[in-house]
Coordinates of C-alpha atoms in Angstrom, one line a residue:
M1 CA -27.4 1.6 -35.3
R2 CA -26.0 -0.3 -38.6
I3 CA -22.4 -1.6 -37.4
L4 CA -19.8 -3.0 -39.4
C5 CA -17.5 -5.0 -37.2
V6 CA -14.1 -6.5 -38.4
V7 CA -12.5 -9.1 -36.0
S8 CA -9.1 -11.0 -36.7
R9 CA -10.6 -14.1 -35.4
F10 CA -13.9 -15.9 -35.6
P11 CA -15.5 -15.0 -32.2
Y12 CA -16.8 -18.4 -31.1
P13 CA -16.0 -20.6 -29.2
P14 CA -14.7 -17.6 -27.0
I15 CA -11.4 -19.2 -25.9
Y16 CA -8.9 -16.3 -26.8
G17 CA -9.1 -13.1 -25.0
D18 CA -10.2 -11.2 -28.2
Q19 CA -12.8 -13.5 -28.9
V20 CA -14.3 -13.4 -25.3
R21 CA -14.7 -9.5 -25.7
S22 CA -16.0 -9.9 -29.4
Y23 CA -18.4 -12.4 -28.7
H24 CA -20.0 -10.8 -25.8
F25 CA -19.7 -7.3 -27.4
L26 CA -21.9 -8.9 -30.3
R27 CA -24.1 -10.8 -28.0
V28 CA -25.2 -7.7 -26.1
L29 CA -25.1 -5.4 -29.0
S30 CA -27.2 -7.4 -31.2
R31 CA -30.2 -6.7 -28.9
R32 CA -30.4 -3.1 -30.0
H33 CA -28.2 -2.8 -33.2
S34 CA -28.0 -4.4 -36.9
I35 CA -24.3 -5.9 -37.0
T36 CA -22.4 -7.2 -40.3
L37 CA -19.6 -9.2 -39.0
V38 CA -16.5 -9.5 -41.1
T39 CA -13.7 -12.3 -40.2
P40 CA -11.3 -14.5 -41.7
I41 CA -12.8 -17.9 -42.4
S42 CA -11.0 -20.8 -40.4
K43 CA -11.2 -24.5 -40.9
H44 CA -11.6 -24.6 -36.9
V45 CA -14.9 -22.9 -37.2
D46 CA -17.7 -25.6 -37.3
N47 CA -21.3 -25.4 -38.4
Q48 CA -22.7 -24.9 -34.7
S49 CA -20.2 -22.1 -33.9
Q50 CA -21.4 -20.3 -37.0
R51 CA -25.3 -20.8 -36.2
I52 CA -24.7 -19.5 -32.8
V53 CA -22.8 -16.1 -34.3
S54 CA -25.1 -16.0 -37.2
Q55 CA -28.0 -15.2 -34.7
L56 CA -26.3 -12.4 -33.4
C57 CA -25.5 -10.8 -36.9
E58 CA -27.8 -9.6 -39.7
R59 CA -24.9 -10.7 -41.9
L60 CA -22.0 -12.7 -41.4
V61 CA -19.1 -12.3 -44.1
F62 CA -16.3 -14.7 -44.2
V63 CA -13.1 -13.8 -46.0
K64 CA -10.7 -16.5 -47.4
V65 CA -7.3 -15.6 -46.6
P66 CA -4.7 -18.4 -48.0
K67 CA -1.6 -19.0 -45.8
W68 CA 0.6 -18.0 -48.5
Q69 CA -1.0 -14.6 -48.9
A70 CA -0.5 -13.9 -45.3
I71 CA 3.1 -14.9 -45.4
T72 CA 3.7 -13.1 -48.5
H73 CA 2.4 -9.9 -46.9
L74 CA 4.8 -10.9 -43.8
S75 CA 7.7 -10.6 -46.2
R76 CA 7.3 -6.8 -46.3
F77 CA 8.4 -6.7 -42.8
P78 CA 12.0 -5.3 -43.7
F79 CA 10.5 -2.8 -45.8
S80 CA 7.5 -1.5 -43.7
P81 CA 7.1 0.6 -40.6
L82 CA 4.2 -1.8 -39.6
P83 CA 4.4 -4.5 -36.8
L84 CA 4.7 -7.9 -37.7
Q85 CA 1.4 -9.0 -36.3
T86 CA -0.4 -6.3 -38.5
L87 CA 1.4 -7.5 -41.7
Y88 CA 0.3 -11.1 -40.9
F89 CA -3.0 -10.9 -39.8
C90 CA -4.3 -8.0 -42.1
P91 CA -3.9 -8.9 -45.6
P92 CA -5.3 -6.9 -48.4
A93 CA -8.2 -9.3 -49.1
I94 CA -9.9 -8.3 -45.9
Q95 CA -9.7 -4.6 -46.6
K96 CA -10.9 -5.2 -50.2
Q97 CA -14.0 -7.0 -48.7
V98 CA -14.8 -4.2 -46.1
R99 CA -14.5 -1.6 -49.1
A100 CA -16.9 -3.7 -51.1
L101 CA -19.5 -3.7 -48.2
L102 CA -19.3 -0.1 -47.8
E103 CA -20.0 0.4 -51.5
E104 CA -23.1 -2.1 -51.3
E105 CA -25.1 -0.3 -48.3
P106 CA -24.7 2.3 -45.8
F107 CA -23.2 1.9 -42.3
D108 CA -23.5 4.2 -39.1
L109 CA -20.1 3.1 -37.9
I110 CA -17.2 0.8 -38.4
H111 CA -15.9 -1.0 -35.3
I112 CA -12.4 -2.6 -35.9
Q113 CA -11.2 -4.9 -33.1
L114 CA -7.0 -4.9 -32.6
A115 CA -4.5 -2.5 -34.0
R116 CA -3.4 -5.6 -35.9
M117 CA -6.6 -4.9 -38.1
A118 CA -6.4 -1.2 -38.1
P119 CA -5.0 -0.7 -41.7
I120 CA -8.6 -1.9 -43.0
A121 CA -9.7 1.8 -42.0
N122 CA -7.0 3.5 -44.2
G123 CA -8.7 5.8 -46.5
L124 CA -12.1 5.5 -45.2
S125 CA -13.7 8.7 -44.7
S126 CA -17.4 8.1 -45.2
V127 CA -17.9 6.6 -42.0
P128 CA -17.0 7.1 -38.3
K129 CA -14.3 4.6 -37.2
V130 CA -13.9 3.1 -33.5
L131 CA -10.9 1.1 -32.8
D132 CA -10.8 -1.3 -29.9
F133 CA -7.0 -1.6 -28.9
I134 CA -8.5 -4.3 -26.2
D135 CA -4.9 -3.8 -24.4
A136 CA -1.5 -1.9 -25.2
L137 CA 0.2 -4.4 -27.4
S138 CA 3.2 -2.3 -27.3
L139 CA 3.3 -2.8 -23.5
N140 CA 2.5 -6.5 -24.0
M141 CA 5.5 -6.9 -26.4
R142 CA 7.9 -5.2 -23.9
H143 CA 6.8 -7.7 -21.2
R144 CA 7.2 -10.5 -23.3
A145 CA 10.9 -9.4 -24.4
M146 CA 11.8 -9.2 -20.7
L147 CA 11.2 -12.8 -20.3
E148 CA 12.8 -14.2 -23.7
R149 CA 16.2 -14.9 -24.5
W150 CA 18.4 -13.5 -27.4
P151 CA 17.5 -13.6 -30.4
I152 CA 13.9 -13.6 -29.8
K153 CA 14.1 -11.0 -27.2
W154 CA 15.5 -8.6 -30.0
L155 CA 12.4 -9.6 -32.1
F156 CA 9.8 -8.7 -29.4
Q157 CA 11.8 -5.3 -28.7
L158 CA 11.5 -4.7 -32.1
E159 CA 8.0 -5.4 -32.3
A160 CA 7.3 -3.2 -29.2
Q161 CA 9.1 -0.3 -30.7
R162 CA 7.1 -0.5 -34.1
M163 CA 3.6 -1.0 -32.1
A164 CA 4.4 1.9 -29.8
R165 CA 4.8 4.1 -33.0
Y166 CA 1.7 2.8 -34.7
E167 CA -0.6 3.0 -31.6
Q168 CA 0.3 6.7 -31.5
K169 CA -0.6 6.8 -35.1
L170 CA -3.9 5.2 -34.7
V171 CA -4.9 7.6 -32.0
S172 CA -5.4 10.2 -34.7
S173 CA -6.8 8.2 -37.3
F174 CA -9.8 6.9 -35.6
D175 CA -12.5 8.8 -34.2
Q176 CA -12.6 7.0 -31.1
Q177 CA -10.6 4.3 -29.4
V178 CA -11.4 2.0 -26.6
I179 CA -9.3 -0.1 -24.2
S180 CA -9.8 -2.7 -21.6
S181 CA -7.7 -1.0 -18.7
L182 CA -6.4 2.3 -17.1
L183 CA -2.9 0.8 -17.0
D184 CA -2.9 0.0 -20.8
K185 CA -4.3 3.6 -21.8
E186 CA -1.4 5.0 -19.7
A187 CA 1.0 2.9 -21.8
I188 CA -0.6 4.7 -25.0
G189 CA -1.3 8.0 -23.8
S190 CA -4.2 10.2 -22.0
Y191 CA -5.9 10.9 -25.1
K192 CA -9.5 12.5 -24.9
T193 CA -10.8 9.9 -27.5
L194 CA -9.0 7.0 -25.9
H195 CA -11.8 5.4 -23.4
V196 CA -11.3 2.7 -21.0
I197 CA -14.0 -0.1 -21.4
P198 CA -13.3 -3.1 -19.1
N199 CA -13.9 -6.7 -19.8
G200 CA -17.0 -8.1 -18.1
V201 CA -18.5 -11.4 -17.2
N202 CA -21.8 -13.2 -18.0
V203 CA -22.9 -13.9 -14.6
E204 CA -25.3 -16.3 -15.7
D205 CA -22.6 -18.4 -17.0
F206 CA -20.8 -18.1 -13.8
P207 CA -23.4 -18.3 -10.9
Y208 CA -22.0 -17.5 -7.5
T209 CA -21.3 -20.9 -5.5
E210 CA -20.4 -20.7 -1.8
N211 CA -21.4 -24.2 -0.8
G212 CA -20.1 -27.7 -1.8
R213 CA -16.6 -26.5 -2.4
E214 CA -13.7 -29.0 -2.0
D215 CA -11.0 -28.7 0.8
N216 CA -7.5 -27.6 -0.3
L217 CA -8.0 -27.3 -3.9
I218 CA -6.1 -24.5 -5.7
V219 CA -7.2 -23.8 -9.3
F220 CA -5.5 -21.7 -12.0
T221 CA -7.7 -21.1 -15.1
G222 CA -6.8 -19.5 -18.5
R223 CA -6.0 -20.2 -22.1
L224 CA -2.7 -21.8 -21.7
G225 CA -1.4 -21.4 -25.3
Y226 CA -1.0 -17.6 -24.1
F227 CA 2.5 -17.1 -23.2
F228 CA 1.8 -15.2 -19.9
N229 CA -0.7 -17.8 -18.7
A230 CA 1.8 -20.6 -19.4
D231 CA 4.5 -18.6 -17.8
A232 CA 2.4 -18.2 -14.6
A233 CA 1.5 -21.8 -14.5
V234 CA 5.2 -22.8 -14.7
Y235 CA 6.0 -20.1 -11.9
F236 CA 3.4 -21.3 -9.4
A237 CA 3.8 -25.0 -9.8
T238 CA 7.6 -24.9 -9.3
R239 CA 8.4 -21.8 -7.1
I240 CA 5.2 -21.0 -5.1
F241 CA 3.4 -24.5 -4.8
P242 CA 6.4 -26.4 -3.0
L243 CA 6.3 -23.5 -0.4
I244 CA 2.7 -24.3 0.2
L245 CA 3.1 -28.0 0.6
Q246 CA 5.6 -27.3 3.5
Q247 CA 3.0 -25.6 5.5
K248 CA 0.0 -27.5 4.4
R249 CA -0.2 -31.2 3.2
N250 CA -2.9 -32.8 1.2
V251 CA -3.2 -29.6 -1.1
R252 CA -3.9 -30.1 -4.9
F253 CA -3.3 -27.8 -7.4
L254 CA -5.3 -28.1 -10.9
I255 CA -4.4 -26.1 -14.0
V256 CA -7.2 -25.6 -16.2
G257 CA -7.3 -24.1 -20.0
A258 CA -6.6 -25.0 -23.6
D259 CA -3.6 -25.5 -25.5
P260 CA -1.2 -26.4 -22.9
P261 CA 2.4 -26.3 -24.2
P262 CA 4.8 -29.0 -23.4
R263 CA 6.4 -26.9 -20.3
V264 CA 3.1 -26.8 -18.8
R265 CA 1.9 -30.4 -19.7
Q266 CA 5.2 -31.8 -17.9
L267 CA 3.9 -30.0 -14.6
S268 CA 1.7 -33.3 -13.9
R269 CA 4.8 -34.9 -12.9
L270 CA 5.0 -32.7 -9.9
P271 CA 3.6 -33.8 -6.6
G272 CA 0.0 -32.5 -6.1
V273 CA -0.3 -31.0 -9.5
K274 CA -2.6 -32.0 -12.3
V275 CA -2.8 -30.2 -15.9
I276 CA -6.5 -30.7 -17.0
G277 CA -6.0 -28.7 -20.2
Y278 CA -9.5 -27.6 -22.2
V279 CA -12.7 -28.0 -20.4
P280 CA -16.2 -26.7 -22.0
R281 CA -17.1 -25.0 -19.0
I282 CA -14.5 -23.2 -16.7
H283 CA -17.0 -22.8 -14.0
D284 CA -17.2 -26.3 -13.1
Y285 CA -13.8 -26.2 -11.9
L286 CA -14.1 -22.5 -10.2
A287 CA -17.0 -23.7 -8.4
K288 CA -15.1 -26.6 -6.7
A289 CA -12.1 -24.3 -6.0
T290 CA -11.0 -23.5 -2.4
V291 CA -8.8 -20.8 -3.6
A292 CA -8.6 -19.4 -7.5
I293 CA -5.0 -17.7 -8.3
A294 CA -3.8 -15.5 -10.8
P295 CA 0.2 -15.4 -10.4
M296 CA 0.8 -13.6 -13.8
Q297 CA 4.5 -12.3 -13.8
A298 CA 3.9 -9.7 -16.8
G299 CA 0.8 -9.3 -19.1
T300 CA -1.5 -6.6 -20.3
G301 CA -5.4 -5.7 -20.1
I302 CA -7.7 -7.2 -17.6
Q303 CA -7.5 -10.7 -16.5
N304 CA -10.9 -12.6 -17.5
K305 CA -9.8 -15.4 -15.0
I306 CA -10.2 -12.9 -11.9
L307 CA -13.4 -11.8 -13.0
E308 CA -14.7 -15.2 -13.4
A309 CA -13.5 -16.6 -10.3
M310 CA -14.7 -13.6 -8.4
A311 CA -18.2 -13.9 -9.9
S312 CA -18.1 -17.7 -9.1
G313 CA -17.5 -17.3 -5.5
A314 CA -13.9 -18.7 -5.6
P315 CA -11.7 -16.4 -3.4
V316 CA -8.8 -15.1 -5.4
V317 CA -4.9 -14.6 -4.8
A318 CA -3.3 -12.4 -7.6
T319 CA -0.1 -10.7 -8.2
L320 CA -0.2 -6.8 -9.0
Y321 CA 0.5 -7.7 -12.8
A322 CA -2.7 -9.7 -12.7
L323 CA -4.7 -7.2 -10.8
G324 CA -4.1 -4.9 -13.6
G325 CA -7.2 -2.2 -14.1
I326 CA -9.6 -4.4 -12.0
E327 CA -11.0 -2.1 -9.3
A328 CA -10.6 -4.5 -6.5
I329 CA -9.3 -3.6 -3.0
D330 CA -6.8 -6.1 -1.3
G331 CA -8.4 -7.6 1.7
E332 CA -12.0 -6.6 0.7
H333 CA -12.4 -8.4 -2.5
L334 CA -9.3 -10.5 -3.0
L335 CA -5.7 -10.8 -1.8
V336 CA -2.7 -9.3 -3.6
A337 CA 0.7 -11.0 -3.2
K338 CA 3.7 -9.0 -3.3
D339 CA 6.4 -11.6 -3.8
D340 CA 7.0 -15.4 -3.7
K341 CA 6.8 -15.9 -0.1
D342 CA 3.9 -13.6 0.1
M343 CA 1.9 -15.3 -2.5
A344 CA 2.4 -18.9 -0.7
E345 CA 1.4 -17.2 2.7
Q346 CA -1.7 -15.6 1.2
V347 CA -2.9 -18.8 -0.2
V348 CA -2.1 -20.8 2.7
R349 CA -4.1 -18.2 4.9
L350 CA -7.3 -18.7 2.6
L351 CA -6.8 -22.3 2.8
K352 CA -7.1 -22.2 6.6
D353 CA -9.7 -19.5 7.0
P354 CA -13.2 -20.4 5.7
G355 CA -14.4 -17.0 7.3
L356 CA -12.1 -14.8 5.1
R357 CA -12.9 -16.9 2.1
C358 CA -16.5 -16.2 2.8
H359 CA -15.9 -12.5 3.2
L360 CA -13.8 -12.1 0.1
S361 CA -16.3 -14.1 -2.1
R362 CA -19.3 -12.2 -1.3
N363 CA -17.9 -8.9 -1.8
A364 CA -16.2 -10.0 -5.0
R365 CA -19.6 -11.0 -6.4
W366 CA -20.9 -7.8 -5.4
L367 CA -18.2 -6.0 -7.3
V368 CA -18.5 -7.8 -10.6
E369 CA -22.3 -7.2 -10.3
E370 CA -21.8 -3.5 -9.9
K371 CA -19.1 -2.8 -12.5
Y372 CA -18.0 -5.9 -14.5
T373 CA -20.9 -7.1 -16.5
W374 CA -21.0 -7.2 -20.3
E375 CA -24.1 -4.9 -20.3
R376 CA -22.4 -2.2 -18.3
S377 CA -19.4 -2.5 -20.8
V378 CA -21.5 -2.3 -24.0
A379 CA -23.5 0.5 -22.6
M380 CA -20.1 2.4 -22.0
L381 CA -19.2 1.1 -25.7
E382 CA -22.5 2.8 -27.1
K383 CA -21.7 6.1 -25.8
V384 CA -18.4 5.9 -27.4
Y385 CA -20.0 5.0 -30.8
R386 CA -22.2 8.1 -30.3
L387 CA -19.1 10.4 -29.8
A388 CA -17.6 8.9 -32.7
I389 CA -20.6 9.8 -34.8
E390 CA -21.0 13.3 -33.3
R391 CA -17.2 13.9 -33.9
R392 CA -17.6 12.9 -37.6
K393 CA -20.8 15.0 -38.1
G394 CA -18.8 18.1 -36.5
R395 CA -16.3 17.8 -39.1

């Protein structure tokens, strides 16, 4: 199959959640399909990253989008029904390049990642179209508005309203759509063309490790430039970790992830807390952790941090927000915390009970191997591709 794939961010290195998903989709799809990738060019993309992605694509097409052009397009916000992020991330230059490619050569299908890039497909009737929402951005914006103060709260509320209307429109304008979790699908609607395809783990990058773990080490991972990750790190360090120290001494809490904002970096001043920041290999820290945590207070989609910890053999304590659409059973694959006190108690329980840690870790790894590999996710995606092609032929 010849696939034209459009993303809003270059997929390597896979730091952002959308980069993780697009990179691994490309990695597995490239084994059986020919892919042309269209992506905005970025000064942060080095030659090695280009080589890695080029090996997965028949053709790699960069589109130069000057900053002024994106800002100019954004100025249409008061006069347009489109969400802010769609106006900013999808200026006309990308749409023009995609149309030129479709005129040059035939493609079996066009795959567009994220609602913010959906205008690219406007007016394209010659090729089946699949949209990967990843998560319900309208729900994500509503959660963000809950945690912000006025007037930023108002802006996120407005963006949530616009995105909700836009997501509904996109369901009818694409042949098929995919999303990463059932909760996010329900936020948009139970449409027959909207399919849940979860994120996965490359288990070779996150080998199961049971022995050699440090004692009393709690680890939180995730890109800290993402608002909900930063919020979770601050929440745990300031409200939960002190409760843990009251029950068990000599416990350490490591915060690992790229782009920590000032409010996260300042957490290193707290007793027992250390902010590591960016590391080349997350598994190095998950392999040492006594407990991995996912204390999300809001958010959408599937938390890669949970899947990576489960694959690595680090027992997990998570909130319901973090669990999202992961089909894990409380007490069987991980522990779910209901409130602040329960979060502290569940972490202490695991720190004190090596038998329970082993039980959860082994079951969690089995669950990942059964349901959360990228190979399984891409097999589901290929079925959606076939449905899109069949639907277009039916028309």
